[in-house]
CSV table of C-alpha atoms and ligand atoms in Angstrom, one decimal:
chain,number,residue,atom,x,y,z
A,1148,UNK,CA,9.7,-38.2,23.9
A,1149,UNK,CA,6.2,-37.4,25.0
A,1150,UNK,CA,5.9,-35.7,28.4
A,1151,UNK,CA,2.5,-35.8,30.3
A,1152,UNK,CA,2.0,-33.4,33.2
A,1153,UNK,CA,-0.2,-34.7,36.0
A,1154,UNK,CA,-0.9,-33.8,39.7
A,1155,UNK,CA,-0.8,-36.2,42.6
A,1156,UNK,CA,-4.0,-37.4,44.0
A,1157,UNK,CA,-7.3,-37.6,42.2
A,1158,UNK,CA,-6.1,-36.4,38.8
A,1159,UNK,CA,-3.3,-38.9,38.8
A,1160,UNK,CA,-5.5,-41.7,40.1
A,1161,UNK,CA,-8.3,-41.0,37.7
A,1162,UNK,CA,-6.0,-40.6,34.7
A,1163,UNK,CA,-4.3,-44.0,35.2
A,1164,UNK,CA,-7.2,-45.9,33.6
A,1165,UNK,CA,-7.2,-43.6,30.6
A,1166,UNK,CA,-3.5,-44.1,30.1
A,1167,UNK,CA,-4.0,-47.9,30.5
A,1168,UNK,CA,-6.6,-47.7,27.7
A,1169,UNK,CA,-3.9,-46.1,25.6
A,1170,UNK,CA,-1.6,-49.0,26.5
A,1171,UNK,CA,0.5,-47.1,28.9
A,1172,UNK,CA,1.2,-48.1,32.5
A,1173,UNK,CA,3.1,-45.8,34.9
A,1174,UNK,CA,6.1,-47.4,36.6
A,1175,UNK,CA,5.8,-45.8,40.0
A,1176,UNK,CA,3.2,-44.4,42.4
A,1177,UNK,CA,3.8,-40.7,43.2
A,1178,UNK,CA,2.3,-41.1,46.6
A,1179,UNK,CA,5.2,-43.4,47.7
A,1180,UNK,CA,7.9,-42.4,45.3
A,1181,UNK,CA,9.6,-39.1,45.7
A,1182,UNK,CA,10.4,-39.0,42.0
A,1183,UNK,CA,8.9,-36.2,40.0
A,1184,UNK,CA,9.6,-37.8,36.7
A,1185,UNK,CA,8.0,-41.2,36.3
A,1186,UNK,CA,8.8,-43.7,33.5
A,1187,UNK,CA,6.1,-45.7,31.8
A,1188,UNK,CA,5.8,-48.9,29.9
A,1189,UNK,CA,6.6,-46.9,26.8
A,1190,UNK,CA,10.2,-45.7,26.5
A,1191,UNK,CA,9.0,-42.7,24.6
A,1192,UNK,CA,6.4,-41.6,27.2
A,1193,UNK,CA,7.1,-40.1,30.6
A,1194,UNK,CA,4.9,-38.5,33.3
A,1195,UNK,CA,5.9,-35.5,35.4
A,1196,UNK,CA,4.3,-34.7,38.7
A,1197,UNK,CA,3.5,-31.1,39.3
A,1198,UNK,CA,1.1,-29.0,41.5
A,1199,UNK,CA,-2.4,-29.1,40.1
A,1200,UNK,CA,-2.3,-25.3,39.4
A,1201,UNK,CA,1.0,-25.7,37.6
A,1202,UNK,CA,-0.2,-28.2,35.0
A,1203,UNK,CA,-1.4,-25.6,32.4
A,1204,UNK,CA,1.8,-23.6,32.8
A,1205,UNK,CA,4.0,-26.7,32.1
A,1206,UNK,CA,2.0,-27.4,29.0
A,1207,UNK,CA,1.7,-23.8,27.8
A,1208,UNK,CA,5.5,-23.4,27.7
A,1209,UNK,CA,6.0,-26.9,26.2
A,1210,UNK,CA,7.9,-28.3,29.2
A,1211,UNK,CA,5.1,-30.9,29.0
A,1212,UNK,CA,3.4,-31.9,25.7
A,1213,UNK,CA,0.1,-32.7,27.3
A,1214,UNK,CA,-1.5,-32.6,30.7
A,1215,UNK,CA,-4.7,-33.3,32.7
A,1216,UNK,CA,-6.2,-30.4,34.6
A,1217,UNK,CA,-9.4,-29.3,36.2
A,1218,UNK,CA,-11.7,-26.8,34.5
A,1219,UNK,CA,-11.3,-24.7,37.6
A,1220,UNK,CA,-7.6,-24.5,37.2
A,1221,UNK,CA,-7.9,-23.9,33.5
A,1222,UNK,CA,-10.3,-21.0,33.9
A,1223,UNK,CA,-8.0,-19.3,36.3
A,1224,UNK,CA,-5.0,-19.9,34.0
A,1225,UNK,CA,-6.8,-18.5,31.0
A,1226,UNK,CA,-5.8,-21.3,28.5
A,1227,UNK,CA,-3.1,-19.4,26.6
A,1228,UNK,CA,-1.2,-21.6,24.2
A,1229,UNK,CA,-3.3,-24.6,25.1
A,1230,UNK,CA,-5.4,-26.8,22.8
A,1231,UNK,CA,-8.3,-28.2,24.8
A,1232,UNK,CA,-9.7,-31.1,22.8
A,1233,UNK,CA,-11.3,-33.2,25.4
A,1234,UNK,CA,-13.5,-33.2,28.5
A,1235,UNK,CA,-12.3,-36.4,30.3
A,1236,UNK,CA,-15.3,-36.5,32.6
A,1237,UNK,CA,-13.1,-37.4,35.6
A,1238,UNK,CA,-12.4,-35.6,38.9
A,1239,UNK,CA,-15.9,-34.1,38.8
A,1240,UNK,CA,-17.1,-31.5,41.3
A,1241,UNK,CA,-18.9,-28.2,41.3
A,1242,UNK,CA,-17.7,-24.6,41.8
A,1243,UNK,CA,-20.0,-23.1,44.4
A,1244,UNK,CA,-20.7,-20.0,46.5
A,1245,UNK,CA,-21.0,-21.1,50.1
A,1246,UNK,CA,-21.8,-19.2,53.3
A,1247,UNK,CA,-22.5,-19.9,57.0
A,1248,UNK,CA,-25.7,-21.6,57.8
A,1249,UNK,CA,-28.2,-18.8,58.5
A,1250,UNK,CA,-26.5,-16.2,56.5
A,1251,UNK,CA,-29.1,-14.5,54.3
A,1252,UNK,CA,-27.1,-14.6,51.0
A,1253,UNK,CA,-30.1,-13.9,48.8
A,1254,UNK,CA,-31.2,-11.1,51.0
A,1255,UNK,CA,-27.8,-9.5,51.0
A,1256,UNK,CA,-27.6,-9.8,47.2
A,1257,UNK,CA,-31.1,-8.4,46.8
A,1258,UNK,CA,-30.3,-5.4,49.0
A,1259,UNK,CA,-27.2,-4.7,46.9
A,1260,UNK,CA,-24.9,-5.2,49.9
A,1261,UNK,CA,-21.2,-5.3,49.3
A,1262,UNK,CA,-20.1,-8.9,50.0
A,1263,UNK,CA,-16.7,-10.0,51.1
A,1264,UNK,CA,-15.8,-13.2,49.3
A,1265,UNK,CA,-12.7,-15.3,50.1
A,1266,UNK,CA,-11.4,-17.7,47.5
A,1267,UNK,CA,-8.5,-19.2,45.7
A,1268,UNK,CA,-10.4,-18.8,42.4
A,1269,UNK,CA,-10.2,-15.0,42.0
A,1270,UNK,CA,-10.9,-14.8,38.3
A,1271,UNK,CA,-13.8,-17.2,38.5
A,1272,UNK,CA,-15.3,-15.4,41.4
A,1273,UNK,CA,-14.8,-11.9,39.9
A,1274,UNK,CA,-16.5,-13.0,36.6
A,1275,UNK,CA,-19.4,-14.7,38.4
A,1276,UNK,CA,-20.3,-11.8,40.6
A,1277,UNK,CA,-19.7,-9.2,37.9
A,1278,UNK,CA,-22.1,-11.0,35.6
A,1279,UNK,CA,-24.7,-10.9,38.4
A,1280,UNK,CA,-24.1,-7.3,39.1
A,1281,UNK,CA,-23.1,-8.1,42.7
A,1282,UNK,CA,-20.5,-5.9,44.4
A,1283,UNK,CA,-17.8,-7.9,46.0
A,1284,UNK,CA,-14.5,-7.5,47.7
A,1285,UNK,CA,-12.4,-10.6,46.8
A,1286,UNK,CA,-9.9,-11.8,49.4
A,1287,UNK,CA,-7.4,-14.2,47.9
A,1288,UNK,CA,-6.6,-17.3,49.9
A,1289,UNK,CA,-4.5,-20.4,49.1
A,1290,UNK,CA,-6.5,-23.0,51.0
A,1291,UNK,CA,-8.9,-23.9,53.8
A,1292,UNK,CA,-11.4,-21.4,52.4
A,1293,UNK,CA,-14.1,-22.9,54.7
A,1294,UNK,CA,-12.5,-21.1,57.7
A,1295,UNK,CA,-13.1,-17.6,56.2
A,1296,UNK,CA,-16.8,-17.3,57.0
A,1297,UNK,CA,-16.4,-18.9,60.4
A,1298,UNK,CA,-13.7,-16.4,61.5
A,1299,UNK,CA,-15.4,-13.3,60.1
A,1300,UNK,CA,-12.8,-12.9,57.3
A,1301,UNK,CA,-15.5,-13.1,54.7
A,1302,UNK,CA,-19.3,-13.4,54.2
A,1303,UNK,CA,-19.0,-16.1,51.6
A,1304,UNK,CA,-16.5,-18.3,49.8
A,1305,UNK,CA,-16.1,-19.6,46.3
A,1306,UNK,CA,-14.8,-23.2,46.4
A,1307,UNK,CA,-15.1,-26.6,44.9
A,1308,UNK,CA,-17.6,-29.0,46.4
A,1309,UNK,CA,-17.4,-32.7,45.9
A,1310,UNK,CA,-19.5,-34.7,48.4
A,1311,UNK,CA,-20.4,-31.6,50.4
A,1312,UNK,CA,-19.0,-33.2,53.6
A,1313,UNK,CA,-16.4,-30.5,54.1
A,1314,UNK,CA,-19.1,-27.7,54.0
A,1315,UNK,CA,-21.4,-29.7,56.4
A,1316,UNK,CA,-18.6,-30.4,58.8
A,1317,UNK,CA,-18.0,-26.6,59.0
A,1318,UNK,CA,-21.6,-25.5,59.2
A,1319,UNK,CA,-21.5,-24.0,55.8
A,1320,UNK,CA,-24.1,-24.3,53.0
A,1321,UNK,CA,-23.8,-24.0,49.3
A,1322,UNK,CA,-26.0,-21.0,48.2
A,1323,UNK,CA,-25.2,-20.9,44.5
A,1324,UNK,CA,-23.7,-23.1,41.8
A,1325,UNK,CA,-21.2,-21.3,39.5
A,1326,UNK,CA,-20.3,-24.1,37.2
A,1327,UNK,CA,-19.8,-27.9,36.9
A,1328,UNK,CA,-16.2,-28.9,36.9
A,1329,UNK,CA,-14.4,-31.9,35.4
A,1330,UNK,CA,-10.8,-32.5,34.2
A,1331,UNK,CA,-9.7,-31.7,30.7
A,1332,UNK,CA,-7.0,-32.9,28.5
A,1333,UNK,CA,-4.7,-30.0,27.5
A,1334,UNK,CA,-2.1,-30.2,24.7
A,1335,UNK,CA,0.7,-27.7,23.8
A,1336,UNK,CA,-0.4,-26.3,20.4
A,1337,UNK,CA,3.1,-26.4,18.9
A,1338,UNK,CA,3.7,-30.0,20.2
A,1339,UNK,CA,0.5,-31.1,18.6
A,1340,UNK,CA,1.8,-30.0,15.2
A,1341,UNK,CA,5.4,-31.2,15.6
A,1342,UNK,CA,4.6,-34.5,17.3
A,1343,UNK,CA,1.2,-35.2,15.8
A,1344,UNK,CA,2.2,-38.8,14.8
A,1345,UNK,CA,2.8,-39.8,18.4
A,1346,UNK,CA,0.2,-37.5,20.1
A,1347,UNK,CA,-2.8,-38.3,17.9
A,1348,UNK,CA,-3.0,-42.0,18.9
A,1349,UNK,CA,-3.0,-41.0,22.5
A,1350,UNK,CA,-5.7,-38.4,21.9
A,1351,UNK,CA,-7.7,-41.1,20.1
A,1352,UNK,CA,-7.4,-43.6,22.9
A,1353,UNK,CA,-8.3,-41.0,25.5
A,1354,UNK,CA,-11.3,-40.0,23.4
A,1355,UNK,CA,-12.6,-43.6,23.2
A,1356,UNK,CA,-11.9,-44.2,26.9
A,1357,UNK,CA,-13.6,-41.0,28.1
A,1358,UNK,CA,-16.7,-41.5,26.0
B,1435,LIG,O1,-4.7,-30.3,47.4
B,1435,LIG,P1,-3.6,-29.5,46.9
B,1435,LIG,O2,-3.5,-28.2,47.5
B,1435,LIG,O3,-2.3,-30.2,46.8
B,1435,LIG,O4,-3.9,-29.2,45.3
B,1435,LIG,P2,-5.3,-29.0,44.7
B,1435,LIG,O5,-6.4,-28.9,45.6
B,1435,LIG,O6,-5.1,-28.0,43.6
B,1435,LIG,O7,-5.4,-30.4,43.9
B,1435,LIG,P3,-6.4,-31.6,44.2
B,1435,LIG,O8,-5.6,-32.9,43.8
B,1435,LIG,O9,-7.0,-31.6,45.5
B,1435,LIG,O10,-7.5,-31.3,43.1
B,1435,LIG,C1,-7.2,-31.4,41.7
B,1435,LIG,C2,-8.5,-31.2,40.9
B,1435,LIG,O11,-9.5,-32.1,41.3
B,1435,LIG,C3,-9.2,-29.8,41.2
B,1435,LIG,O12,-8.5,-28.8,40.4
B,1435,LIG,C4,-10.6,-30.1,40.7
B,1435,LIG,O13,-10.7,-29.9,39.3
B,1435,LIG,C5,-10.8,-31.6,41.0
B,1435,LIG,N1,-11.6,-31.9,42.2
B,1435,LIG,C6,-12.7,-32.7,42.2
B,1435,LIG,C7,-11.6,-31.4,43.4
B,1435,LIG,C8,-12.6,-32.0,44.2
B,1435,LIG,N2,-13.3,-32.8,43.4
B,1435,LIG,C9,-12.8,-31.6,45.6
B,1435,LIG,N3,-13.7,-32.1,46.3
B,1435,LIG,N4,-10.7,-30.5,44.0
B,1435,LIG,C10,-10.9,-30.2,45.3
B,1435,LIG,N5,-11.9,-30.7,46.1
B,1435,LIG,C11,-11.9,-30.3,47.5
B,1435,LIG,C12,-13.1,-29.5,48.0
B,1435,LIG,O14,-12.9,-28.1,47.7
B,1435,LIG,C13,-13.1,-29.7,49.5
B,1435,LIG,O15,-12.2,-28.8,50.2
B,1435,LIG,O16,-11.8,-31.4,48.3
B,1435,LIG,C14,-12.4,-31.1,49.6
B,1435,LIG,C15,-13.4,-32.2,49.9
B,1435,LIG,O17,-14.6,-32.0,49.2
B,1435,LIG,P4,-16.0,-32.6,49.7
B,1435,LIG,O18,-17.1,-31.7,49.2
B,1435,LIG,O19,-16.1,-34.0,49.1
B,1435,LIG,O20,-16.0,-32.6,51.2
B,1436,LIG,MG1,-6.9,-30.2,47.3
């Protein structure tokens, strides 16, 4: 049995065409089904639905053989035990620093001010500001980062930006790009060795479809 870990929403939706290219169709839609284990057109392949941030963990411990996860999630996880053979080029966005319209971010950085930064991406934020030599106090949040600068919780946020509509709607502006983000295929290192004969064709099909 091959187990593939996916998260609901854009990762699931954008992985479906890649699975189809490998000859695999998923039996149910996780948006309407409450099932967390989904059968596929192949009796030896199943899909499990987990939180986006949990995909690397399931694969790391071998509870799933492979998974699809954003580079943002992977960077926070650290990638232990994971083989990362392929950038799938899906679920693209950018990791950005954003602040309120009118906040003089560059001035604050230049003056060496200590910035308060709210984010769910603590590792990414810490590394980014350390590399720039900017002093920051990181405030860990689990969602709705956009509220932090509006309520005085933080001077800036580190968050993903897709269209930029969410920033605009909340009178925030992106002031710095940290990195471009897309979803990656991750494979459990032991599973790749033990189940190579069934995993390799999947990897090949994904590679062709992602190119
Ligand atoms: O939403 P939930 O809390 O359940 O989980 P999640 O946010 O961890 O998962 P999900 O499905 O929202 O995101 C899964 C992956 O998609 C992320 O790990 C990213 O790699 C990738 N991705 C691509 C994005 C976006 N684009 C994106 N726009 N993830 C989140 N967003 C957010 C963005 O931060 C903003 O709050 O979507 C909102 C709308 O963005 P705008 O800029 O288009 O308005
Ligand atoms: Mg989300």
